[in-house]
PDB file of C-alpha atoms in Angstrom:
ATOM      1  CA  MET Z  25     114.729 147.858  78.787  1.00 51.00           C
ATOM      2  CA  SER Z  26     114.840 145.065  76.220  1.00 51.00           C
ATOM      3  CA  MET Z  27     111.763 143.104  75.158  1.00 49.00           C
ATOM      4  CA  GLY Z  28     113.190 139.976  76.863  1.00 46.00           C
ATOM      5  CA  HIS Z  29     113.591 141.784  80.179  1.00 41.00           C
ATOM      6  CA  GLN Z  30     110.047 143.182  79.930  1.00 46.00           C
ATOM      7  CA  ARG Z  31     108.653 139.683  79.370  1.00 44.00           C
ATOM      8  CA  ALA Z  32     110.703 138.294  82.259  1.00 42.00           C
ATOM      9  CA  ASN Z  33     109.496 141.085  84.549  1.00 43.00           C
ATOM     10  CA  TRP Z  34     105.885 140.535  83.467  1.00 41.00           C
ATOM     11  CA  LEU Z  35     106.205 136.787  84.060  1.00 38.00           C
ATOM     12  CA  ALA Z  36     107.743 137.342  87.505  1.00 40.00           C
ATOM     13  CA  ALA Z  37     104.958 139.779  88.444  1.00 39.00           C
ATOM     14  CA  ALA Z  38     102.294 137.364  87.186  1.00 38.00           C
ATOM     15  CA  LEU Z  39     103.772 134.536  89.239  1.00 38.00           C
ATOM     16  CA  LEU Z  40     103.742 136.708  92.353  1.00 38.00           C
ATOM     17  CA  VAL Z  41     100.061 137.430  91.795  1.00 38.00           C
ATOM     18  CA  TRP Z  42      98.950 133.899  90.798  1.00 38.00           C
ATOM     19  CA  ALA Z  43     101.222 131.735  92.961  1.00 39.00           C
ATOM     20  CA  PRO Z  44      99.313 132.354  96.229  1.00 42.00           C
ATOM     21  CA  ALA Z  45      96.038 131.488  94.482  1.00 38.00           C
ATOM     22  CA  LEU Z  46      97.503 128.283  93.011  1.00 38.00           C
ATOM     23  CA  TRP Z  47      98.992 127.316  96.387  1.00 43.00           C
ATOM     24  CA  ALA Z  48      95.693 128.074  98.145  1.00 52.00           C
ATOM     25  CA  SER Z  49      93.790 125.925  95.652  1.00 78.00           C
ATOM     26  CA  SER Z  50      95.841 122.863  96.672  1.00 87.00           C
ATOM     27  CA  TYR Z  51      94.542 123.352 100.224  1.00 92.00           C
ATOM     28  CA  THR Z  52      90.985 123.821  98.995  1.00 92.00           C
ATOM     29  CA  ASP Z  53      91.297 120.697  96.843  1.00 91.00           C
ATOM     30  CA  ALA Z  54      92.631 118.650  99.771  1.00 92.00           C
ATOM     31  CA  VAL Z  55      89.874 119.866 102.113  1.00 94.00           C
ATOM     32  CA  ASN Z  56      87.261 118.993  99.481  1.00 92.00           C
ATOM     33  CA  LEU Z  57      88.750 115.491  99.096  1.00 89.00           C
ATOM     34  CA  PHE Z  58      88.408 114.861 102.833  1.00 92.00           C
ATOM     35  CA  ARG Z  59      84.971 116.506 102.954  1.00 92.00           C
ATOM     36  CA  ASN Z  60      83.752 113.986 100.363  1.00 89.00           C
ATOM     37  CA  ALA Z  61      85.720 110.874 101.413  1.00 81.00           C
ATOM     38  CA  GLY Z  62      83.828 108.561 103.708  1.00 75.00           C
ATOM     39  CA  GLN Z  63      83.572 109.337 107.378  1.00 78.00           C
ATOM     40  CA  SER Z  64      86.133 112.152 107.399  1.00 91.00           C
ATOM     41  CA  GLY Z  65      83.444 114.421 105.962  1.00 91.00           C
ATOM     42  CA  ARG Z  66      81.334 114.312 109.127  1.00 91.00           C
ATOM     43  CA  PHE Z  67      84.202 115.709 111.236  1.00 95.00           C
ATOM     44  CA  PHE Z  68      83.965 119.104 109.509  1.00 96.00           C
ATOM     45  CA  ASP Z  69      80.528 119.675 111.061  1.00 92.00           C
ATOM     46  CA  ASN Z  70      81.566 119.331 114.705  1.00 93.00           C
ATOM     47  CA  CYS Z  71      85.325 119.931 114.973  1.00 97.00           C
ATOM     48  CA  TYR Z  72      86.954 122.987 116.534  1.00 98.00           C
ATOM     49  CA  GLY Z  73      89.450 123.109 113.681  1.00 98.00           C
ATOM     50  CA  TYR Z  74      91.842 121.102 111.544  1.00 98.00           C
ATOM     51  CA  ALA Z  75      95.274 121.018 109.960  1.00 97.00           C
ATOM     52  CA  VAL Z  76      95.405 119.934 106.331  1.00 97.00           C
ATOM     53  CA  PHE Z  77      98.456 118.787 104.379  1.00 95.00           C
ATOM     54  CA  PRO Z  78      97.806 118.544 100.609  1.00 94.00           C
ATOM     55  CA  THR Z  79     100.953 116.465 100.078  1.00 90.00           C
ATOM     56  CA  VAL Z  80     103.122 114.615 102.546  1.00 89.00           C
ATOM     57  CA  GLY Z  81     106.004 112.903 100.783  1.00 84.00           C
ATOM     58  CA  LYS Z  82     107.450 109.815 102.398  1.00 76.00           C
ATOM     59  CA  ALA Z  83     110.392 107.716 101.240  1.00 71.00           C
ATOM     60  CA  GLY Z  84     112.584 105.126 102.810  1.00 64.00           C
ATOM     61  CA  LEU Z  85     114.838 102.119 102.635  1.00 64.00           C
ATOM     62  CA  VAL Z  86     115.217 100.719 106.193  1.00 60.00           C
ATOM     63  CA  VAL Z  87     115.327 104.304 107.570  1.00 66.00           C
ATOM     64  CA  GLY Z  88     112.697 106.617 106.159  1.00 70.00           C
ATOM     65  CA  GLY Z  89     111.419 110.122 106.397  1.00 80.00           C
ATOM     66  CA  ALA Z  90     108.393 112.206 105.556  1.00 85.00           C
ATOM     67  CA  HIS Z  91     107.780 115.924 105.125  1.00 89.00           C
ATOM     68  CA  GLY Z  92     104.834 118.128 104.277  1.00 93.00           C
ATOM     69  CA  ARG Z  93     103.543 121.681 104.612  1.00 95.00           C
ATOM     70  CA  GLY Z  94     100.054 122.478 105.757  1.00 96.00           C
ATOM     71  CA  ARG Z  95      97.599 125.064 106.974  1.00 97.00           C
ATOM     72  CA  VAL Z  96      95.624 125.222 110.185  1.00 98.00           C
ATOM     73  CA  TYR Z  97      91.986 126.313 110.260  1.00 98.00           C
ATOM     74  CA  VAL Z  98      89.650 127.160 113.160  1.00 98.00           C
ATOM     75  CA  HIS Z  99      85.930 127.046 112.333  1.00 96.00           C
ATOM     76  CA  GLY Z 100      86.895 127.203 108.637  1.00 94.00           C
ATOM     77  CA  ALA Z 101      89.147 130.288 108.954  1.00 96.00           C
ATOM     78  CA  TYR Z 102      92.847 130.028 108.053  1.00 97.00           C
ATOM     79  CA  VAL Z 103      94.849 130.851 111.225  1.00 98.00           C
ATOM     80  CA  GLY Z 104      98.392 129.588 110.587  1.00 97.00           C
ATOM     81  CA  ASP Z 105     100.901 127.356 108.859  1.00 96.00           C
ATOM     82  CA  THR Z 106     102.272 124.005 109.959  1.00 97.00           C
ATOM     83  CA  THR Z 107     104.882 121.514 108.842  1.00 95.00           C
ATOM     84  CA  VAL Z 108     105.133 117.810 109.499  1.00 94.00           C
ATOM     85  CA  ASN Z 109     108.340 115.791 109.649  1.00 92.00           C
ATOM     86  CA  GLN Z 110     108.820 112.149 110.486  1.00 89.00           C
ATOM     87  CA  LEU Z 111     111.763 109.787 110.810  1.00 80.00           C
ATOM     88  CA  SER Z 112     111.098 106.088 110.975  1.00 68.00           C
ATOM     89  CA  ALA Z 113     113.092 102.879 111.233  1.00 61.00           C
ATOM     90  CA  GLY Z 114     112.227  99.274 110.564  1.00 56.00           C
ATOM     91  CA  PHE Z 115     111.585  97.414 107.337  1.00 54.00           C
ATOM     92  CA  GLN Z 116     110.310  99.784 104.697  1.00 53.00           C
ATOM     93  CA  ALA Z 117     111.108 100.420 101.097  1.00 56.00           C
ATOM     94  CA  GLY Z 118     109.712 102.717  98.471  1.00 63.00           C
ATOM     95  CA  GLY Z 119     108.061 106.070  98.351  1.00 69.00           C
ATOM     96  CA  GLN Z 120     104.611 107.434  98.891  1.00 76.00           C
ATOM     97  CA  ALA Z 121     102.700 110.674  98.631  1.00 82.00           C
ATOM     98  CA  TYR Z 122      99.517 111.238 100.558  1.00 85.00           C
ATOM     99  CA  SER Z 123      97.219 113.974 101.804  1.00 91.00           C
ATOM    100  CA  GLN Z 124      96.587 114.179 105.533  1.00 92.00           C
ATOM    101  CA  ILE Z 125      94.130 115.957 107.784  1.00 95.00           C
ATOM    102  CA  VAL Z 126      94.214 116.259 111.577  1.00 96.00           C
ATOM    103  CA  PHE Z 127      90.924 117.275 113.206  1.00 97.00           C
ATOM    104  CA  PHE Z 128      90.882 119.049 116.589  1.00 98.00           C
ATOM    105  CA  GLU Z 129      87.903 118.042 118.694  1.00 97.00           C
ATOM    106  CA  ASP Z 130      88.014 121.142 120.891  1.00 97.00           C
ATOM    107  CA  ARG Z 131      90.029 124.227 121.794  1.00 98.00           C
ATOM    108  CA  ARG Z 132      92.242 122.233 124.175  1.00 97.00           C
ATOM    109  CA  ALA Z 133      93.337 119.875 121.363  1.00 97.00           C
ATOM    110  CA  PHE Z 134      93.956 122.845 119.039  1.00 98.00           C
ATOM    111  CA  GLU Z 135      96.055 124.659 121.652  1.00 97.00           C
ATOM    112  CA  SER Z 136      98.060 121.530 122.417  1.00 96.00           C
ATOM    113  CA  PHE Z 137      98.837 121.078 118.703  1.00 96.00           C
ATOM    114  CA  THR Z 138      99.757 124.736 118.137  1.00 96.00           C
ATOM    115  CA  LYS Z 139     101.643 125.636 121.329  1.00 92.00           C
ATOM    116  CA  GLY Z 140     105.017 124.415 120.072  1.00 80.00           C
ATOM    117  CA  ASP Z 141     106.551 121.300 118.640  1.00 84.00           C
ATOM    118  CA  TYR Z 142     103.835 118.661 118.805  1.00 93.00           C
ATOM    119  CA  GLU Z 143     104.534 114.960 118.239  1.00 92.00           C
ATOM    120  CA  PHE Z 144     102.228 112.011 117.650  1.00 90.00           C
ATOM    121  CA  GLY Z 145     102.871 109.160 120.065  1.00 87.00           C
ATOM    122  CA  ALA Z 146     103.019 105.494 119.140  1.00 82.00           C
ATOM    123  CA  ASP Z 147      99.379 105.052 120.180  1.00 81.00           C
ATOM    124  CA  ILE Z 148      97.793 107.193 117.437  1.00 84.00           C
ATOM    125  CA  ASP Z 149      96.422 105.710 114.247  1.00 81.00           C
ATOM    126  CA  ALA Z 150      95.251 107.300 111.026  1.00 85.00           C
ATOM    127  CA  VAL Z 151      92.303 106.144 108.982  1.00 85.00           C
ATOM    128  CA  ALA Z 152      93.622 105.472 105.484  1.00 81.00           C
ATOM    129  CA  ILE Z 153      91.129 106.342 102.777  1.00 81.00           C
ATOM    130  CA  THR Z 154      92.419 104.946  99.487  1.00 59.00           C
ATOM    131  CA  ALA Z 155      90.868 104.208  96.138  1.00 44.00           C
ATOM    132  CA  ALA Z 156      93.685 101.828  95.281  1.00 39.00           C
ATOM    133  CA  ALA Z 157      97.325 101.305  96.079  1.00 37.00           C
ATOM    134  CA  GLY Z 158      99.752  98.631  95.091  1.00 36.00           C
ATOM    135  CA  GLY Z 159     103.241  97.909  94.001  1.00 33.00           C
ATOM    136  CA  SER Z 160     106.289  95.774  94.387  1.00 31.00           C
ATOM    137  CA  VAL Z 161     109.488  96.496  96.237  1.00 32.00           C
ATOM    138  CA  GLY Z 162     113.074  95.405  95.613  1.00 31.00           C
ATOM    139  CA  THR Z 163     114.422  92.291  93.997  1.00 30.00           C
ATOM    140  CA  THR Z 164     113.070  89.817  96.559  1.00 31.00           C
ATOM    141  CA  GLY Z 165     109.608  89.934  95.061  1.00 29.00           C
ATOM    142  CA  ILE Z 166     107.917  91.662  98.005  1.00 29.00           C
ATOM    143  CA  SER Z 167     104.651  93.011  96.741  1.00 29.00           C
ATOM    144  CA  GLY Z 168     101.484  94.323  98.233  1.00 30.00           C
ATOM    145  CA  GLU Z 169      98.111  95.592  97.293  1.00 33.00           C
ATOM    146  CA  ALA Z 170      95.433  97.461  99.181  1.00 34.00           C
ATOM    147  CA  SER Z 171      92.143  98.984  98.300  1.00 36.00           C
ATOM    148  CA  GLY Z 172      89.478 100.621 100.313  1.00 39.00           C
ATOM    149  CA  GLY Z 173      87.357 103.680 100.569  1.00 43.00           C
ATOM    150  CA  MET Z 174      84.358 104.599 102.640  1.00 43.00           C
ATOM    151  CA  LYS Z 175      84.175 101.126 104.225  1.00 38.00           C
ATOM    152  CA  ASP Z 176      87.594 101.566 105.872  1.00 38.00           C
ATOM    153  CA  ALA Z 177      86.760 105.033 107.177  1.00 38.00           C
ATOM    154  CA  LEU Z 178      83.524 103.802 108.755  1.00 37.00           C
ATOM    155  CA  THR Z 179      85.313 101.260 110.927  1.00 36.00           C
ATOM    156  CA  ALA Z 180      87.951 103.436 112.591  1.00 53.00           C
ATOM    157  CA  GLY Z 181      87.249 107.181 112.444  1.00 72.00           C
ATOM    158  CA  ARG Z 182      87.021 108.654 115.952  1.00 87.00           C
ATOM    159  CA  TYR Z 183      88.752 111.182 118.192  1.00 92.00           C
ATOM    160  CA  TYR Z 184      91.626 109.949 120.307  1.00 91.00           C
ATOM    161  CA  LYS Z 185      93.007 112.391 122.884  1.00 92.00           C
ATOM    162  CA  GLY Z 186      91.166 115.160 121.032  1.00 95.00           C
ATOM    163  CA  LEU Z 187      92.546 114.346 117.561  1.00 95.00           C
ATOM    164  CA  ALA Z 188      91.286 112.386 114.572  1.00 94.00           C
ATOM    165  CA  VAL Z 189      93.656 111.709 111.659  1.00 94.00           C
ATOM    166  CA  PHE Z 190      92.808 110.694 108.092  1.00 92.00           C
ATOM    167  CA  THR Z 191      95.059 110.116 105.080  1.00 88.00           C
ATOM    168  CA  ILE Z 192      94.353 109.709 101.382  1.00 86.00           C
ATOM    169  CA  VAL Z 193      97.065 107.962  99.371  1.00 81.00           C
ATOM    170  CA  LYS Z 194      98.049 109.899  96.264  1.00 78.00           C
ATOM    171  CA  GLY Z 195     100.492 107.412  94.792  1.00 64.00           C
ATOM    172  CA  GLY Z 196     103.449 105.161  95.395  1.00 58.00           C
ATOM    173  CA  ALA Z 197     103.956 102.089  97.510  1.00 56.00           C
ATOM    174  CA  MET Z 198     105.368 101.713 100.990  1.00 50.00           C
ATOM    175  CA  TYR Z 199     105.428  98.759 103.354  1.00 44.00           C
ATOM    176  CA  GLN Z 200     105.074 100.889 106.495  1.00 45.00           C
ATOM    177  CA  ALA Z 201     102.873 103.983 106.483  1.00 51.00           C
ATOM    178  CA  THR Z 202     102.156 105.060 110.040  1.00 73.00           C
ATOM    179  CA  VAL Z 203     101.719 108.546 111.488  1.00 82.00           C
ATOM    180  CA  ALA Z 204     103.284 107.672 114.858  1.00 83.00           C
ATOM    181  CA  GLY Z 205     106.334 109.836 115.439  1.00 87.00           C
ATOM    182  CA  GLN Z 206     105.200 112.662 113.193  1.00 91.00           C
ATOM    183  CA  LYS Z 207     106.419 116.019 114.548  1.00 94.00           C
ATOM    184  CA  PHE Z 208     104.567 119.247 113.809  1.00 96.00           C
ATOM    185  CA  SER Z 209     105.583 122.877 114.000  1.00 96.00           C
ATOM    186  CA  TYR Z 210     103.138 125.794 113.901  1.00 97.00           C
ATOM    187  CA  THR Z 211     103.429 129.445 112.901  1.00 96.00           C
ATOM    188  CA  PRO Z 212     100.409 131.759 113.379  1.00 96.00           C
ATOM    189  CA  LYS Z 213      99.227 133.615 110.275  1.00 93.00           C
ATOM    190  CA  ALA Z 214     100.911 137.013 110.014  1.00 86.00           C
TER     191      ALA Z 214
END
């Protein structure tokens, strides 16, 4: 075997060993962000479980979409994987990346979320926890700016139908950033 093939094989083996740890650290980092960001931190103490999405990417121009992969935890133990997808219509332009967490108040809420394809209705809201966000869109001069933090989380964080949802903006700008219509799938941990 040539020296190049040996290096390639070593690199492939190293990636197989380290990749799960790197992927897992993104979940740990996201959980720590929510644990230390305003009111979302208090939900960890009394929730049945939660689903965390380190990065949900959202983009759109009139019709938009979002996608992210996450993990589901019960009492802090990893129990399965989840994905979120969302299609939306209405005025929107731009792109955005954010972290999202969905807390389950009790076993009933957890089972409802994990029994099959679960969808957020139009009546659910997320508490947006952002350090800063801003930007301009298109050639018409539409621009917007938002800032917040703990103050925003203190005014709106509560369970609704057994769920509480928080987001932390990672970057980008988008006119419309709702969680209504998000669809989730769930696969138990093997």
